[in-house]
Amino acid sequence: MASGTPQRLERDAYRQWHSSALDKGARKRTHTPSATPNVDALNTVSKKSCPPPADTSHPPASALHLQAIDHFATLSESVVALIEHHDPLVSSPANIKLLQTCAKPLMDRLDNAYLNAVVQELQSRIDALEVERATLVRQMEEVKQQSSDEVQKLRKELEEEKQKSICCICMDKARDTVLIPCMHSQFCLSCIIKHQKANGSACPTCRAKLEGFSWLRP
């Protein structure tokens, strides 16, 4: 009976400590649901070394028993710390609100990144359209210049043809008379008649004596 008394006392002390630790963890979860996870405490628990050696005054069996109690206490503290870390994080509305608050900057950055990508895409399309517009404007100017050159060329040819078709004396009426026998035809009938009256029957161009003329009706 005397040898079993220290063991019963140790068991009773452990049971009392274990119950107190669990009650303490429960009170923390009940009264402080929005508490943030204690990361430093977790790191401290995870880095705990082996418990110090038992008091050498106890017998070897009692020392091993105390080491087992101390080790189990460490594990219990780890469990309580994990519960305090995970349980409020999952079930507490305050912590959910905290997560949403922490996530908002990330969502804002994501939205800004998406908007920036859309703006860059639209800007690229605008730049491409500007290049296309500039190309079309340049091509239109080239076509206008070519058309203007063609118009000038046609006007010049038309003027030359017109010069060929009007009388070289009055520069007004159409050429409609062929002189015989030299066959010159740069004159209108009115100018030939006036020329014959004023200068005799000679060709205004080659001065050959005229035998007559032929009138080309329009």
GROMACS .gro file of C-alpha atoms in nm:
model
  218
    1MET     CA    1   0.000   0.000   0.000
    2ALA     CA    2   0.281   0.237   0.082
    3SER     CA    3   0.449   0.186  -0.255
    4GLY     CA    4   0.125   0.257  -0.448
    5THR     CA    5   0.046   0.585  -0.280
    6PRO     CA    6   0.281   0.807  -0.487
    7GLN     CA    7   0.142   0.662  -0.810
    8ARG     CA    8  -0.217   0.731  -0.708
    9LEU     CA    9  -0.122   1.086  -0.614
   10GLU     CA   10   0.048   1.137  -0.951
   11ARG     CA   11  -0.255   1.000  -1.139
   12ASP     CA   12  -0.487   1.226  -0.942
   13ALA     CA   13  -0.261   1.525  -1.005
   14TYR     CA   14  -0.247   1.448  -1.379
   15ARG     CA   15  -0.624   1.405  -1.404
   16GLN     CA   16  -0.677   1.736  -1.227
   17TRP     CA   17  -0.424   1.913  -1.454
   18HIS     CA   18  -0.563   1.757  -1.772
   19SER     CA   19  -0.921   1.856  -1.683
   20SER     CA   20  -0.805   2.209  -1.604
   21ALA     CA   21  -0.620   2.237  -1.939
   22LEU     CA   22  -0.922   2.122  -2.138
   23ASP     CA   23  -1.154   2.357  -1.947
   24LYS     CA   24  -0.913   2.642  -2.011
   25GLY     CA   25  -0.909   2.570  -2.386
   26ALA     CA   26  -1.288   2.545  -2.393
   27ARG     CA   27  -1.322   2.881  -2.213
   28LYS     CA   28  -1.086   3.041  -2.463
   29ARG     CA   29  -1.290   2.911  -2.757
   30THR     CA   30  -1.617   3.019  -2.594
   31HIS     CA   31  -1.524   3.370  -2.484
   32THR     CA   32  -1.276   3.467  -2.758
   33PRO     CA   33  -1.412   3.317  -3.086
   34SER     CA   34  -1.256   3.591  -3.296
   35ALA     CA   35  -0.906   3.550  -3.157
   36THR     CA   36  -0.644   3.517  -3.424
   37PRO     CA   37  -0.428   3.203  -3.432
   38ASN     CA   38  -0.126   3.220  -3.202
   39VAL     CA   39   0.141   3.117  -3.450
   40ASP     CA   40   0.423   3.189  -3.207
   41ALA     CA   41   0.266   2.958  -2.951
   42LEU     CA   42   0.240   2.681  -3.210
   43ASN     CA   43   0.600   2.726  -3.309
   44THR     CA   44   0.703   2.722  -2.943
   45VAL     CA   45   0.505   2.403  -2.880
   46SER     CA   46   0.640   2.234  -3.193
   47LYS     CA   47   0.998   2.321  -3.097
   48LYS     CA   48   0.982   2.199  -2.738
   49SER     CA   49   1.259   1.965  -2.653
   50CYS     CA   50   1.231   1.652  -2.449
   51PRO     CA   51   1.119   1.712  -2.089
   52PRO     CA   52   1.390   1.756  -1.829
   53PRO     CA   53   1.499   1.446  -1.643
   54ALA     CA   54   1.285   1.345  -1.351
   55ASP     CA   55   1.384   1.405  -0.997
   56THR     CA   56   1.642   1.143  -0.902
   57SER     CA   57   1.484   1.112  -0.559
   58HIS     CA   58   1.201   0.905  -0.712
   59PRO     CA   59   1.247   0.542  -0.799
   60PRO     CA   60   1.314   0.465  -1.166
   61ALA     CA   61   0.955   0.351  -1.234
   62SER     CA   62   0.810   0.667  -1.082
   63ALA     CA   63   1.052   0.884  -1.285
   64LEU     CA   64   0.941   0.721  -1.613
   65HIS     CA   65   0.579   0.771  -1.510
   66LEU     CA   66   0.638   1.141  -1.450
   67GLN     CA   67   0.814   1.173  -1.787
   68ALA     CA   68   0.514   1.009  -1.954
   69ILE     CA   69   0.279   1.252  -1.777
   70ASP     CA   70   0.491   1.550  -1.883
   71HIS     CA   71   0.506   1.428  -2.243
   72PHE     CA   72   0.130   1.373  -2.252
   73ALA     CA   73   0.082   1.720  -2.108
   74THR     CA   74   0.291   1.860  -2.392
   75LEU     CA   75   0.078   1.673  -2.645
   76SER     CA   76  -0.238   1.800  -2.476
   77GLU     CA   77  -0.112   2.157  -2.499
   78SER     CA   78  -0.043   2.101  -2.869
   79VAL     CA   79  -0.396   1.967  -2.921
   80VAL     CA   80  -0.547   2.264  -2.737
   81ALA     CA   81  -0.334   2.503  -2.941
   82LEU     CA   82  -0.441   2.336  -3.267
   83ILE     CA   83  -0.806   2.351  -3.164
   84GLU     CA   84  -0.767   2.718  -3.079
   85HIS     CA   85  -0.601   2.766  -3.417
   86HIS     CA   86  -0.843   2.576  -3.643
   87ASP     CA   87  -1.179   2.576  -3.470
   88PRO     CA   88  -1.235   2.954  -3.460
   89LEU     CA   89  -1.091   2.985  -3.809
   90VAL     CA   90  -1.358   2.752  -3.946
   91SER     CA   91  -1.663   2.826  -3.733
   92SER     CA   92  -1.625   3.183  -3.610
   93PRO     CA   93  -1.806   3.452  -3.817
   94ALA     CA   94  -1.556   3.705  -3.690
   95ASN     CA   95  -1.268   3.507  -3.832
   96ILE     CA   96  -1.454   3.452  -4.158
   97LYS     CA   97  -1.499   3.830  -4.175
   98LEU     CA   98  -1.129   3.867  -4.098
   99LEU     CA   99  -1.041   3.630  -4.381
  100GLN     CA  100  -1.266   3.823  -4.616
  101THR     CA  101  -1.101   4.147  -4.508
  102CYS     CA  102  -0.756   3.999  -4.562
  103ALA     CA  103  -0.859   3.856  -4.898
  104LYS     CA  104  -1.003   4.186  -5.025
  105PRO     CA  105  -0.664   4.340  -5.118
  106LEU     CA  106  -0.580   4.023  -5.309
  107MET     CA  107  -0.914   4.034  -5.491
  108ASP     CA  108  -0.858   4.403  -5.565
  109ARG     CA  109  -0.515   4.322  -5.708
  110LEU     CA  110  -0.670   4.046  -5.917
  111ASP     CA  111  -0.940   4.284  -6.044
  112ASN     CA  112  -0.679   4.549  -6.121
  113ALA     CA  113  -0.465   4.295  -6.304
  114TYR     CA  114  -0.767   4.187  -6.510
  115LEU     CA  115  -0.865   4.547  -6.586
  116ASN     CA  116  -0.507   4.629  -6.681
  117ALA     CA  117  -0.501   4.330  -6.915
  118VAL     CA  118  -0.830   4.443  -7.074
  119VAL     CA  119  -0.700   4.800  -7.109
  120GLN     CA  120  -0.377   4.677  -7.267
  121GLU     CA  121  -0.572   4.457  -7.508
  122LEU     CA  122  -0.800   4.746  -7.605
  123GLN     CA  123  -0.501   4.978  -7.638
  124SER     CA  124  -0.332   4.724  -7.865
  125ARG     CA  125  -0.645   4.709  -8.081
  126ILE     CA  126  -0.663   5.089  -8.088
  127ASP     CA  127  -0.298   5.108  -8.190
  128ALA     CA  128  -0.356   4.849  -8.463
  129LEU     CA  129  -0.660   5.045  -8.588
  130GLU     CA  130  -0.457   5.366  -8.587
  131VAL     CA  131  -0.187   5.200  -8.796
  132GLU     CA  132  -0.452   5.064  -9.032
  133ARG     CA  133  -0.619   5.406  -9.055
  134ALA     CA  134  -0.285   5.574  -9.129
  135THR     CA  135  -0.218   5.314  -9.399
  136LEU     CA  136  -0.560   5.371  -9.554
  137VAL     CA  137  -0.514   5.749  -9.545
  138ARG     CA  138  -0.175   5.717  -9.714
  139GLN     CA  139  -0.317   5.486  -9.978
  140MET     CA  140  -0.608   5.725 -10.034
  141GLU     CA  141  -0.367   6.015 -10.077
  142GLU     CA  142  -0.165   5.811 -10.323
  143VAL     CA  143  -0.481   5.723 -10.517
  144LYS     CA  144  -0.588   6.088 -10.514
  145GLN     CA  145  -0.248   6.194 -10.641
  146GLN     CA  146  -0.253   5.929 -10.910
  147SER     CA  147  -0.604   6.032 -11.005
  148SER     CA  148  -0.500   6.396 -11.016
  149ASP     CA  149  -0.204   6.308 -11.236
  150GLU     CA  150  -0.429   6.106 -11.463
  151VAL     CA  151  -0.679   6.390 -11.480
  152GLN     CA  152  -0.406   6.638 -11.567
  153LYS     CA  153  -0.274   6.404 -11.831
  154LEU     CA  154  -0.618   6.356 -11.982
  155ARG     CA  155  -0.683   6.729 -11.978
  156LYS     CA  156  -0.355   6.790 -12.154
  157GLU     CA  157  -0.432   6.527 -12.415
  158LEU     CA  158  -0.781   6.670 -12.457
  159GLU     CA  159  -0.639   7.019 -12.499
  160GLU     CA  160  -0.393   6.891 -12.755
  161GLU     CA  161  -0.669   6.719 -12.944
  162LYS     CA  162  -0.876   7.033 -12.922
  163GLN     CA  163  -0.588   7.236 -13.061
  164LYS     CA  164  -0.567   6.991 -13.345
  165SER     CA  165  -0.935   7.030 -13.423
  166ILE     CA  166  -0.970   7.410 -13.426
  167CYS     CA  167  -0.870   7.657 -13.691
  168CYS     CA  168  -0.511   7.778 -13.652
  169ILE     CA  169  -0.607   8.126 -13.776
  170CYS     CA  170  -0.905   8.222 -13.561
  171MET     CA  171  -0.834   7.965 -13.289
  172ASP     CA  172  -1.207   7.938 -13.238
  173LYS     CA  173  -1.395   7.744 -13.503
  174ALA     CA  174  -1.342   7.384 -13.592
  175ARG     CA  175  -1.129   7.284 -13.884
  176ASP     CA  176  -1.360   7.198 -14.168
  177THR     CA  177  -1.175   7.283 -14.491
  178VAL     CA  178  -0.915   7.091 -14.696
  179LEU     CA  179  -0.710   7.291 -14.944
  180ILE     CA  180  -0.637   7.154 -15.287
  181PRO     CA  181  -0.385   7.046 -15.406
  182CYS     CA  182  -0.162   7.080 -15.093
  183MET     CA  183  -0.424   6.908 -14.873
  184HIS     CA  184  -0.361   7.130 -14.571
  185SER     CA  185  -0.662   7.126 -14.339
  186GLN     CA  186  -0.581   7.348 -14.040
  187PHE     CA  187  -0.841   7.612 -14.126
  188CYS     CA  188  -1.208   7.679 -14.109
  189LEU     CA  189  -1.406   7.781 -14.417
  190SER     CA  190  -1.463   8.139 -14.296
  191CYS     CA  191  -1.090   8.202 -14.243
  192ILE     CA  192  -0.998   8.056 -14.588
  193ILE     CA  193  -1.249   8.281 -14.762
  194LYS     CA  194  -1.119   8.586 -14.575
  195HIS     CA  195  -0.762   8.485 -14.652
  196GLN     CA  196  -0.831   8.450 -15.023
  197LYS     CA  197  -0.994   8.790 -15.032
  198ALA     CA  198  -0.705   8.954 -14.854
  199ASN     CA  199  -0.404   8.757 -14.984
  200GLY     CA  200  -0.513   8.582 -15.301
  201SER     CA  201  -0.544   8.213 -15.372
  202ALA     CA  202  -0.243   8.081 -15.181
  203CYS     CA  203  -0.220   7.830 -14.899
  204PRO     CA  204  -0.162   8.007 -14.566
  205THR     CA  205   0.081   7.731 -14.467
  206CYS     CA  206   0.289   7.642 -14.774
  207ARG     CA  207   0.201   7.936 -15.006
  208ALA     CA  208   0.111   7.695 -15.284
  209LYS     CA  209  -0.139   7.818 -15.540
  210LEU     CA  210  -0.480   7.691 -15.457
  211GLU     CA  211  -0.694   7.527 -15.715
  212GLY     CA  212  -0.986   7.494 -15.478
  213PHE     CA  213  -1.089   7.362 -15.141
  214SER     CA  214  -1.322   7.106 -15.001
  215TRP     CA  215  -1.556   7.179 -14.716
  216LEU     CA  216  -1.598   6.900 -14.460
  217ARG     CA  217  -1.944   6.924 -14.318
  218PRO     CA  218  -1.966   6.848 -13.942
   0.00000   0.00000   0.00000
